[in-house]
mmCIF file of C-alpha atoms in Angstrom:
data_model
loop_
_atom_site.group_PDB
_atom_site.id
_atom_site.type_symbol
_atom_site.label_atom_id
_atom_site.label_comp_id
_atom_site.label_asym_id
_atom_site.label_seq_id
_atom_site.Cartn_x
_atom_site.Cartn_y
_atom_site.Cartn_z
ATOM 1 C CA ASN H 1 -12.066 21.755 3.005
ATOM 2 C CA PRO H 2 -9.876 19.198 1.249
ATOM 3 C CA ASP H 3 -6.156 19.833 1.005
ATOM 4 C CA TYR H 4 -5.097 19.749 -2.670
ATOM 5 C CA ALA H 5 -1.414 19.399 -3.488
ATOM 6 C CA ARG H 6 0.486 18.394 -6.615
ATOM 7 C CA THR H 7 2.861 16.324 -4.507
ATOM 8 C CA LEU H 8 3.055 14.979 -0.969
ATOM 9 C CA GLU H 9 6.221 15.266 1.104
ATOM 10 C CA GLY H 10 6.952 13.276 4.200
ATOM 11 C CA VAL H 11 8.478 10.177 5.744
ATOM 12 C CA ILE H 12 7.296 6.700 4.791
ATOM 13 C CA LEU H 13 6.938 5.164 8.242
ATOM 14 C CA TYR H 14 5.774 1.770 7.060
ATOM 15 C CA ASN H 15 4.300 0.010 4.035
ATOM 16 C CA HIS H 16 2.598 -3.327 3.451
ATOM 17 C CA SER H 17 0.608 -5.293 0.886
ATOM 18 C CA ALA H 18 -3.179 -5.329 0.753
ATOM 19 C CA TYR H 19 -5.253 -7.391 -1.695
ATOM 20 C CA THR H 20 -8.883 -7.234 -2.756
ATOM 21 C CA LEU H 21 -10.921 -9.414 -5.102
ATOM 22 C CA TRP H 22 -13.964 -7.633 -6.522
ATOM 23 C CA PRO H 23 -16.816 -9.073 -8.568
ATOM 24 C CA GLU H 24 -15.894 -8.585 -12.220
ATOM 25 C CA GLY H 25 -16.416 -4.980 -13.324
ATOM 26 C CA SER H 26 -17.421 -3.620 -9.915
ATOM 27 C CA GLU H 27 -14.101 -2.565 -8.372
ATOM 28 C CA TYR H 28 -15.114 1.117 -8.617
ATOM 29 C CA ASP H 29 -18.708 0.644 -7.412
ATOM 30 C CA GLU H 30 -18.931 1.966 -3.848
ATOM 31 C CA ASP H 31 -22.021 -0.152 -3.100
ATOM 32 C CA THR H 32 -20.375 -3.470 -3.958
ATOM 33 C CA LYS H 33 -18.508 -5.425 -1.312
ATOM 34 C CA PRO H 34 -15.371 -7.362 -2.223
ATOM 35 C CA LEU H 35 -15.538 -11.135 -2.612
ATOM 36 C CA CYS H 36 -12.319 -11.537 -0.649
ATOM 37 C CA SER H 37 -9.843 -9.179 0.994
ATOM 38 C CA SER H 38 -6.505 -9.265 2.756
ATOM 39 C CA VAL H 39 -5.183 -6.482 4.975
ATOM 40 C CA ASP H 40 -1.657 -7.922 4.910
ATOM 41 C CA GLY H 41 -1.311 -9.526 1.472
ATOM 42 C CA LYS H 42 -0.869 -12.925 3.118
ATOM 43 C CA THR H 43 -4.204 -14.086 4.535
ATOM 44 C CA GLY H 44 -7.322 -13.509 2.470
ATOM 45 C CA ILE H 45 -10.758 -13.745 4.022
ATOM 46 C CA VAL H 46 -13.554 -14.903 1.720
ATOM 47 C CA ALA H 47 -16.575 -12.677 2.408
ATOM 48 C CA ALA H 48 -19.258 -15.315 1.776
ATOM 49 C CA THR H 49 -17.795 -18.017 4.025
ATOM 50 C CA GLY H 50 -15.294 -16.332 6.343
ATOM 51 C CA GLU H 51 -12.749 -18.884 5.179
ATOM 52 C CA CYS H 52 -9.122 -17.820 5.479
ATOM 53 C CA ILE H 53 -6.966 -18.561 2.471
ATOM 54 C CA ASP H 54 -3.269 -18.269 1.709
ATOM 55 C CA CYS H 55 -3.003 -15.440 -0.840
ATOM 56 C CA SER H 56 0.144 -16.914 -2.392
ATOM 57 C CA MET H 57 -1.796 -20.082 -3.317
ATOM 58 C CA CYS H 58 -5.031 -18.424 -4.470
ATOM 59 C CA LYS H 59 -5.877 -18.923 -8.158
ATOM 60 C CA PHE H 60 -7.168 -15.324 -8.382
ATOM 61 C CA ASN H 61 -3.775 -13.983 -7.284
ATOM 62 C CA GLN H 62 -1.961 -15.574 -10.239
ATOM 63 C CA PHE H 63 -1.050 -13.772 -13.452
ATOM 64 C CA GLY H 64 -3.522 -14.601 -16.193
ATOM 65 C CA SER H 65 -6.511 -14.898 -13.833
ATOM 66 C CA ASP H 66 -8.181 -11.621 -14.850
ATOM 67 C CA THR H 67 -10.788 -11.492 -17.614
ATOM 68 C CA ASP H 68 -8.355 -10.545 -20.388
ATOM 69 C CA GLY H 69 -5.777 -13.112 -19.250
ATOM 70 C CA ARG H 70 -2.951 -10.590 -18.791
ATOM 71 C CA GLY H 71 -3.069 -9.644 -15.112
ATOM 72 C CA LYS H 72 -4.428 -10.812 -11.791
ATOM 73 C CA ALA H 73 -8.131 -10.936 -10.901
ATOM 74 C CA CYS H 74 -7.142 -10.013 -7.333
ATOM 75 C CA LYS H 75 -6.183 -6.359 -7.060
ATOM 76 C CA ASN H 76 -2.756 -6.189 -5.415
ATOM 77 C CA MET H 77 -2.111 -2.862 -3.731
ATOM 78 C CA ARG H 78 0.493 -1.394 -1.412
ATOM 79 C CA VAL H 79 -0.405 0.779 1.580
ATOM 80 C CA LEU H 80 2.088 3.503 2.484
ATOM 81 C CA TYR H 81 1.924 5.432 5.748
ATOM 82 C CA LEU H 82 3.321 8.894 5.077
ATOM 83 C CA LEU H 83 3.958 11.273 7.964
ATOM 84 C CA ARG H 84 3.983 14.877 6.801
ATOM 85 C CA SER H 85 5.694 17.717 8.625
ATOM 86 C CA GLY H 86 3.608 19.237 11.389
ATOM 87 C CA GLU H 87 1.068 16.414 11.457
ATOM 88 C CA PHE H 88 0.576 13.832 14.200
ATOM 89 C CA MET H 89 -1.119 11.102 12.182
ATOM 90 C CA PRO H 90 0.295 9.698 8.946
ATOM 91 C CA LEU H 91 -1.697 9.520 5.733
ATOM 92 C CA ALA H 92 -2.562 6.046 4.481
ATOM 93 C CA ILE H 93 -1.902 6.029 0.749
ATOM 94 C CA ASN H 94 -3.157 3.055 -1.272
ATOM 95 C CA LEU H 95 -0.960 2.455 -4.289
ATOM 96 C CA SER H 96 -2.727 0.908 -7.250
ATOM 97 C CA PRO H 97 -1.245 -2.115 -9.042
ATOM 98 C CA THR H 98 0.249 0.197 -11.696
ATOM 99 C CA SER H 99 2.283 2.030 -9.031
ATOM 100 C CA ILE H 100 3.723 -1.002 -7.240
ATOM 101 C CA SER H 101 6.579 -1.561 -9.685
ATOM 102 C CA PRO H 102 7.737 2.098 -9.611
ATOM 103 C CA PHE H 103 7.551 1.997 -5.800
ATOM 104 C CA ARG H 104 9.608 -1.213 -5.692
ATOM 105 C CA GLU H 105 12.242 0.378 -7.980
ATOM 106 C CA PHE H 106 12.291 3.484 -5.763
ATOM 107 C CA LEU H 107 12.761 1.323 -2.652
ATOM 108 C CA ASN H 108 15.592 -0.617 -4.232
ATOM 109 C CA GLN H 109 17.470 2.426 -5.552
ATOM 110 C CA GLY H 110 16.812 4.808 -2.682
ATOM 111 C CA PHE H 111 16.892 2.490 0.309
ATOM 112 C CA VAL H 112 17.768 -1.194 -0.198
ATOM 113 C CA PHE H 113 20.957 -0.595 -2.197
ATOM 114 C CA ARG H 114 21.952 2.096 0.314
ATOM 115 C CA ASN H 115 21.104 -0.184 3.286
ATOM 116 C CA ARG H 116 18.736 2.435 4.660
ATOM 117 C CA ALA H 117 15.190 2.175 6.067
ATOM 118 C CA THR H 118 12.400 4.133 4.364
ATOM 119 C CA TYR H 119 11.877 6.225 7.496
ATOM 120 C CA GLY H 120 15.455 7.492 7.147
ATOM 121 C CA SER H 121 14.650 9.920 4.337
ATOM 122 C CA LEU H 122 12.256 12.671 3.370
ATOM 123 C CA VAL H 123 10.409 11.699 0.178
ATOM 124 C CA GLU H 124 8.101 13.269 -2.381
ATOM 125 C CA ILE H 125 5.192 11.384 -3.934
ATOM 126 C CA GLY H 126 3.410 12.617 -7.041
ATOM 127 C CA LEU H 127 1.361 11.309 -9.962
ATOM 128 C CA LYS H 128 1.991 11.132 -13.673
ATOM 129 C CA ARG H 129 -0.488 10.357 -16.410
ATOM 130 C CA GLN H 130 -0.004 7.287 -18.583
ATOM 131 C CA THR H 131 -2.075 5.861 -21.420
ATOM 132 C CA ASN H 132 -2.669 2.153 -21.966
ATOM 133 C CA PRO H 133 -2.716 0.511 -25.434
ATOM 134 C CA GLU H 134 -6.517 0.932 -25.600
ATOM 135 C CA GLY H 135 -6.107 4.706 -25.208
ATOM 136 C CA LYS H 136 -7.375 4.920 -21.619
ATOM 137 C CA ASP H 137 -5.576 7.256 -19.231
ATOM 138 C CA TYR H 138 -4.492 6.180 -15.754
ATOM 139 C CA SER H 139 -2.166 7.511 -13.068
ATOM 140 C CA VAL H 140 1.103 6.115 -11.809
ATOM 141 C CA ALA H 141 2.734 7.295 -8.596
ATOM 142 C CA THR H 142 6.161 8.922 -8.810
ATOM 143 C CA PHE H 143 8.728 8.914 -6.030
ATOM 144 C CA LYS H 144 11.709 11.079 -5.211
ATOM 145 C CA ARG H 145 14.089 11.051 -2.248
ATOM 146 C CA LEU H 146 14.585 14.638 -1.069
ATOM 147 C CA GLY H 147 17.125 14.109 1.704
ATOM 148 C CA ASP H 148 18.279 11.875 4.529
ATOM 149 C CA PHE H 149 17.924 12.185 8.285
ATOM 150 C CA HIS H 150 21.007 11.874 10.486
ATOM 151 C CA GLY H 151 21.926 11.765 14.169
ATOM 152 C CA ASP H 152 19.268 12.673 16.726
ATOM 153 C CA GLN H 153 16.707 13.442 14.033
ATOM 154 C CA LEU H 154 17.109 9.949 12.544
ATOM 155 C CA ALA H 155 16.945 8.350 16.010
ATOM 156 C CA ALA H 156 13.667 10.161 16.800
ATOM 157 C CA VAL H 157 12.079 9.219 13.474
ATOM 158 C CA ARG H 158 13.263 5.607 13.857
ATOM 159 C CA LYS H 159 11.719 5.298 17.328
ATOM 160 C CA TYR H 160 8.385 6.682 16.105
ATOM 161 C CA ALA H 161 8.395 4.558 12.921
ATOM 162 C CA LEU H 162 9.146 1.279 14.720
ATOM 163 C CA SER H 163 6.407 1.927 17.276
ATOM 164 C CA PHE H 164 3.953 2.862 14.519
ATOM 165 C CA ARG H 165 4.819 -0.267 12.519
ATOM 166 C CA GLU H 166 4.030 -2.511 15.479
ATOM 167 C CA GLN H 167 0.714 -0.707 16.005
ATOM 168 C CA ILE H 168 -0.296 -1.230 12.352
ATOM 169 C CA ARG H 169 0.726 -4.892 12.442
ATOM 170 C CA GLY H 170 -1.321 -5.364 15.616
ATOM 171 C CA MET H 171 -4.333 -3.597 14.108
ATOM 172 C CA ASN H 172 -4.146 -5.746 10.983
ATOM 173 C CA ARG H 173 -4.021 -8.921 13.102
ATOM 174 C CA GLN H 174 -7.051 -7.667 15.060
ATOM 175 C CA ARG H 175 -8.927 -6.896 11.825
ATOM 176 C CA ILE H 176 -8.311 -10.414 10.538
ATOM 177 C CA GLU H 177 -9.414 -11.963 13.836
ATOM 178 C CA ALA H 178 -12.511 -9.729 14.080
ATOM 179 C CA LYS H 179 -13.506 -10.688 10.535
ATOM 180 C CA ARG H 180 -13.103 -14.382 11.379
ATOM 181 C CA GLU H 181 -15.252 -14.000 14.511
ATOM 182 C CA GLN H 182 -17.888 -11.973 12.640
ATOM 183 C CA ASP H 183 -18.175 -14.611 9.942
ATOM 184 C CA ASP H 184 -18.226 -17.455 12.487
ATOM 185 C CA GLY H 185 -21.075 -15.767 14.380
#
């Protein structure tokens, strides 16, 4: 029984980069494994060799490396952890490359310029349809700040968010290490 909603409301507890390099044309094929992936957007692990690479130096993470020469061959995404009211576990939302720029603008306007952490506000996330120059439709995430937390409510959310962030960082480090050990074995 999936839960369908036009928008999602909640608190963004944490967000981080995640990158994946797929064989050309197979990024939507569920049976194809990625050539390389990074759970933190910093250290990529090459599937065939287990080699760890610096994502910032990788040729596939440079603009112009995709087949049409306009974007990146490596799919840069952003993972948001959204805690909704009445739920104990946050949703992990993977933002596509087309939604990263709107998210960055939202962060700057709603949080950075106001010197406020993302967990300090209730937000709404939706989707809008866009069409590329070739006439293909795609979705872009939309973001709206609904209100801010203050006082005891902010302190409680902050405590939970900081603890959650450390857990995710630890899990990502463990995933990288487990992948290294698996490939070494």
